[in-house]
């Protein structure tokens, strides 16, 4: 606040100086001085010599520039519980009542405006308009005769323009609000440039004492886990040995890729194993071995995926990794690398024997690159991270309403329009600037994966034994595709008029929209125009071209085994006034009310023609009671994989019907939710109030039906409390093939934000996806609770003492846990962290200097005490918590 006032004062004095001295050569000198001061203050050159009309009112581009430089946007709470948007003119000139509009994004809270498309805010005399999704605008109200009804905003005046009910978090607001006018260049408000408008009025949040109590793990005698995810069986001896540069890797010829991978990691020589009967000294042997008998004692109770299993033995001068497949060998390599990464004794190994295999064959991560793009290099790093923790499926959500992120050479419009955002209200050249993107896209920053980018991702994934599963979301969540193909239609029509297109019907070949459809509806995130028309043959021509292109891109790099087709969240009201659909249902009455089922059947048939498996969200096949839910509707239910994201009873029902099910529970495994219930944390709140590492770690799907707001129901409780229709329990457990963590992209505006939301929660997910803990199948609630707490303590210590350091070495900017503290009875302060071993620090001078806190040595209360957790390299720190504020 003080910096802003100083900035305003400096500008005011400079302007007065200019008025007095504007003559002759002084103009040029002062202009140069004025420019340098603006650069110094970071004002981005918005200030200029403003032009006025005859009445002294700002006009044209000068008006836009002035508003961008001087309008402050804040969320305020004048009284009561409601939060409002406030606009303040921080400049020295009036903002007139016409010829400007303010554009912004806001999550939820404005559904009344979205349903009506616009709303007059009588008190402030402005109009709020809904353009699409979470993208809105504010503009001065005009009378029917075209005169301004808005009272000009005077210098230092504030107006309240709209209520934002129930603001849960800062992340429900977005950065890069911008102003524009008819035919003028849009400009981002400096008060929101790359930052959200100021607000600190949220719902409840944890106190430092709440956090301290939650962090206060039980004191157990056992050390932290040696390897994460936890191996099935581990036997460690007291002796140790060191791997130095004189070691080498000897690999079976089937494991050449894995042998060279390990040798490159350790910077040692790799050679093909020549089949000697005795193991060579100082050698890491990668060998084929049938491990069926080794796993026999565990397989019945654990249902292990032995083809990914391995056996690792570290002896005095030799290391042996055995497996039945190259994937099993690779998993063993990851355990070896984990054991070697010991910050206390680098490259030192305990003598150890490990026998290990995963509980699930599908251990996946989904990222929504469509809503907010992360670049190729970030995806490559993520694949390396996944491999470290033995995750094996990368589900890339490449398309949605707000973006198309994969190049399809035959249809360049998909990326020329669908991958671009900007101030184009008719979306003729780009999509709207959703999620705080801003009015202009940097032409140097491509917002999609080119064919070459995608192939590089596939190559990296293949080396790391990660299968890439692309998702083309349809028929809903398809606005980017629908609009891109609509503009393709108009482009070709224009070319036809010039005689440059000979193919008859070329303009309609890939069209996804019925121009005569007058249906009006709102989909997820208040999105309009979100559904492909399933009644048009051109829709299926489009889908076939997309599948053909993806199969071709994958060929010879990593064969496309599975295509995710979305299928979720088709909004009510879509297609009801489509003449094409009405004609189809008239010819085929059985399709009335079943158009999605019709679409999904045809889509699955197209995908299967290319010998590719289909994956879908659970509502792609319908929920309990829907026609599409009946497995008899499908020729091959076992050939369809379902991501079950609602309550566990839906997962059980799909599995019992014969579908292959991946547990993707929103209330436990959606990483777009905040780490803790605090408005300063990024994330959405619709499924649950928070999802931290511990909450994911504690997920035992066989005992947790699931619910919202961090409460948990058993299956029998859920059936009674929630009134569920199908509560038959899990009769076909073999059809639960895995788990998936999902990171939706609405709130991810940078690579740093992506990594923050991903880690360290991904490690807790990897633990549950790989390892079936004994407490998950405990016979009593107490046994489960006690076992879970002990297991969490070992896991949390492993993260604090080792795993977070590994993330730093990989360059991952993971979320640093916010410390807890309490004032003890003798008026001293005790600190702790979610992960024991984290670098706890405190400051007595408001954060200017920091000291490291030692556990067991409480702090005297003096000075301006602040607390944080620092990264091990001291380059980053967590949110700072002040003693005075708690």
JSON list of C-alpha atoms in Angstrom, two decimals, residues 222-298:
[
{"chain": "A", "resi": 222, "resn": "UNK", "atom": "CA", "xyz": [11.32, -47.40, 13.46]},
{"chain": "A", "resi": 223, "resn": "UNK", "atom": "CA", "xyz": [13.31, -45.35, 10.91]},
{"chain": "A", "resi": 224, "resn": "UNK", "atom": "CA", "xyz": [11.78, -43.72, 7.85]},
{"chain": "A", "resi": 225, "resn": "UNK", "atom": "CA", "xyz": [10.99, -45.80, 4.79]},
{"chain": "A", "resi": 226, "resn": "UNK", "atom": "CA", "xyz": [14.06, -46.63, 2.68]},
{"chain": "A", "resi": 227, "resn": "UNK", "atom": "CA", "xyz": [12.20, -46.70, -0.63]},
{"chain": "A", "resi": 228, "resn": "UNK", "atom": "CA", "xyz": [8.98, -45.03, -1.75]},
{"chain": "A", "resi": 229, "resn": "UNK", "atom": "CA", "xyz": [6.64, -46.52, -2.76]},
{"chain": "A", "resi": 230, "resn": "UNK", "atom": "CA", "xyz": [7.04, -49.13, -0.04]},
{"chain": "A", "resi": 231, "resn": "UNK", "atom": "CA", "xyz": [8.32, -52.49, -1.34]},
{"chain": "A", "resi": 232, "resn": "UNK", "atom": "CA", "xyz": [6.38, -55.67, -0.76]},
{"chain": "A", "resi": 233, "resn": "UNK", "atom": "CA", "xyz": [9.24, -57.25, 1.18]},
{"chain": "A", "resi": 234, "resn": "UNK", "atom": "CA", "xyz": [12.51, -55.68, 2.33]},
{"chain": "A", "resi": 235, "resn": "UNK", "atom": "CA", "xyz": [15.31, -57.17, 4.39]},
{"chain": "A", "resi": 236, "resn": "UNK", "atom": "CA", "xyz": [18.16, -54.87, 5.35]},
{"chain": "A", "resi": 237, "resn": "UNK", "atom": "CA", "xyz": [21.51, -55.92, 6.86]},
{"chain": "A", "resi": 238, "resn": "UNK", "atom": "CA", "xyz": [23.79, -53.75, 8.99]},
{"chain": "A", "resi": 239, "resn": "UNK", "atom": "CA", "xyz": [26.70, -53.61, 6.55]},
{"chain": "A", "resi": 240, "resn": "UNK", "atom": "CA", "xyz": [27.09, -51.02, 3.76]},
{"chain": "A", "resi": 241, "resn": "UNK", "atom": "CA", "xyz": [28.99, -50.71, 0.52]},
{"chain": "A", "resi": 242, "resn": "UNK", "atom": "CA", "xyz": [29.81, -47.89, -1.92]},
{"chain": "A", "resi": 243, "resn": "UNK", "atom": "CA", "xyz": [29.22, -47.69, -5.66]},
{"chain": "A", "resi": 244, "resn": "UNK", "atom": "CA", "xyz": [31.99, -45.72, -7.35]},
{"chain": "A", "resi": 245, "resn": "UNK", "atom": "CA", "xyz": [33.06, -44.98, -10.93]},
{"chain": "A", "resi": 246, "resn": "UNK", "atom": "CA", "xyz": [34.81, -48.34, -11.19]},
{"chain": "A", "resi": 247, "resn": "UNK", "atom": "CA", "xyz": [31.52, -50.21, -11.21]},
{"chain": "A", "resi": 248, "resn": "UNK", "atom": "CA", "xyz": [29.74, -51.21, -14.40]},
{"chain": "A", "resi": 249, "resn": "UNK", "atom": "CA", "xyz": [26.32, -52.41, -15.57]},
{"chain": "A", "resi": 250, "resn": "UNK", "atom": "CA", "xyz": [26.04, -55.82, -17.25]},
{"chain": "A", "resi": 251, "resn": "UNK", "atom": "CA", "xyz": [22.70, -56.31, -18.95]},
{"chain": "A", "resi": 252, "resn": "UNK", "atom": "CA", "xyz": [20.85, -59.13, -20.65]},
{"chain": "A", "resi": 253, "resn": "UNK", "atom": "CA", "xyz": [20.36, -58.23, -24.32]},
{"chain": "A", "resi": 254, "resn": "UNK", "atom": "CA", "xyz": [16.60, -57.81, -23.72]},
{"chain": "A", "resi": 255, "resn": "UNK", "atom": "CA", "xyz": [17.37, -55.09, -21.19]},
{"chain": "A", "resi": 256, "resn": "UNK", "atom": "CA", "xyz": [19.77, -52.95, -23.24]},
{"chain": "A", "resi": 257, "resn": "UNK", "atom": "CA", "xyz": [17.66, -49.80, -22.91]},
{"chain": "A", "resi": 258, "resn": "UNK", "atom": "CA", "xyz": [17.37, -50.23, -19.15]},
{"chain": "A", "resi": 259, "resn": "UNK", "atom": "CA", "xyz": [21.09, -51.03, -18.79]},
{"chain": "A", "resi": 260, "resn": "UNK", "atom": "CA", "xyz": [22.14, -47.90, -20.63]},
{"chain": "A", "resi": 261, "resn": "UNK", "atom": "CA", "xyz": [19.62, -45.84, -18.67]},
{"chain": "A", "resi": 262, "resn": "UNK", "atom": "CA", "xyz": [21.12, -46.99, -15.36]},
{"chain": "A", "resi": 263, "resn": "UNK", "atom": "CA", "xyz": [24.72, -46.55, -16.56]},
{"chain": "A", "resi": 264, "resn": "UNK", "atom": "CA", "xyz": [23.96, -42.98, -17.67]},
{"chain": "A", "resi": 265, "resn": "UNK", "atom": "CA", "xyz": [22.42, -42.20, -14.28]},
{"chain": "A", "resi": 266, "resn": "UNK", "atom": "CA", "xyz": [25.46, -43.52, -12.41]},
{"chain": "A", "resi": 267, "resn": "UNK", "atom": "CA", "xyz": [27.99, -42.34, -15.02]},
{"chain": "A", "resi": 268, "resn": "UNK", "atom": "CA", "xyz": [29.55, -45.77, -15.33]},
{"chain": "A", "resi": 269, "resn": "UNK", "atom": "CA", "xyz": [30.15, -48.24, -18.15]},
{"chain": "A", "resi": 270, "resn": "UNK", "atom": "CA", "xyz": [27.38, -50.48, -19.57]},
{"chain": "A", "resi": 271, "resn": "UNK", "atom": "CA", "xyz": [28.18, -53.81, -21.28]},
{"chain": "A", "resi": 272, "resn": "UNK", "atom": "CA", "xyz": [26.14, -56.74, -22.52]},
{"chain": "A", "resi": 273, "resn": "UNK", "atom": "CA", "xyz": [26.20, -59.72, -20.16]},
{"chain": "A", "resi": 274, "resn": "UNK", "atom": "CA", "xyz": [28.15, -62.55, -21.84]},
{"chain": "A", "resi": 275, "resn": "UNK", "atom": "CA", "xyz": [26.53, -65.20, -19.69]},
{"chain": "A", "resi": 276, "resn": "UNK", "atom": "CA", "xyz": [29.20, -66.05, -17.12]},
{"chain": "A", "resi": 277, "resn": "UNK", "atom": "CA", "xyz": [28.08, -68.48, -14.44]},
{"chain": "A", "resi": 278, "resn": "UNK", "atom": "CA", "xyz": [29.69, -66.45, -11.65]},
{"chain": "A", "resi": 279, "resn": "UNK", "atom": "CA", "xyz": [28.76, -62.79, -11.13]},
{"chain": "A", "resi": 280, "resn": "UNK", "atom": "CA", "xyz": [31.49, -60.26, -11.83]},
{"chain": "A", "resi": 281, "resn": "UNK", "atom": "CA", "xyz": [32.71, -58.08, -8.98]},
{"chain": "A", "resi": 282, "resn": "UNK", "atom": "CA", "xyz": [31.74, -54.41, -8.88]},
{"chain": "A", "resi": 283, "resn": "UNK", "atom": "CA", "xyz": [28.99, -55.10, -11.36]},
{"chain": "A", "resi": 284, "resn": "UNK", "atom": "CA", "xyz": [25.25, -54.40, -11.43]},
{"chain": "A", "resi": 285, "resn": "UNK", "atom": "CA", "xyz": [23.67, -57.37, -13.20]},
{"chain": "A", "resi": 286, "resn": "UNK", "atom": "CA", "xyz": [20.32, -57.00, -14.97]},
{"chain": "A", "resi": 287, "resn": "UNK", "atom": "CA", "xyz": [18.98, -60.50, -15.55]},
{"chain": "A", "resi": 288, "resn": "UNK", "atom": "CA", "xyz": [15.86, -62.39, -16.56]},
{"chain": "A", "resi": 289, "resn": "UNK", "atom": "CA", "xyz": [14.38, -64.57, -13.85]},
{"chain": "A", "resi": 290, "resn": "UNK", "atom": "CA", "xyz": [10.96, -66.10, -13.44]},
{"chain": "A", "resi": 291, "resn": "UNK", "atom": "CA", "xyz": [9.76, -64.84, -10.07]},
{"chain": "A", "resi": 292, "resn": "UNK", "atom": "CA", "xyz": [6.49, -66.74, -9.79]},
{"chain": "A", "resi": 293, "resn": "UNK", "atom": "CA", "xyz": [7.63, -68.91, -6.90]},
{"chain": "A", "resi": 294, "resn": "UNK", "atom": "CA", "xyz": [9.07, -65.88, -5.07]},
{"chain": "A", "resi": 295, "resn": "UNK", "atom": "CA", "xyz": [5.72, -64.11, -5.15]},
{"chain": "A", "resi": 296, "resn": "UNK", "atom": "CA", "xyz": [3.62, -67.20, -4.45]},
{"chain": "A", "resi": 297, "resn": "UNK", "atom": "CA", "xyz": [3.36, -66.53, -0.72]},
{"chain": "A", "resi": 298, "resn": "UNK", "atom": "CA", "xyz": [1.95, -63.03, -1.40]}
]
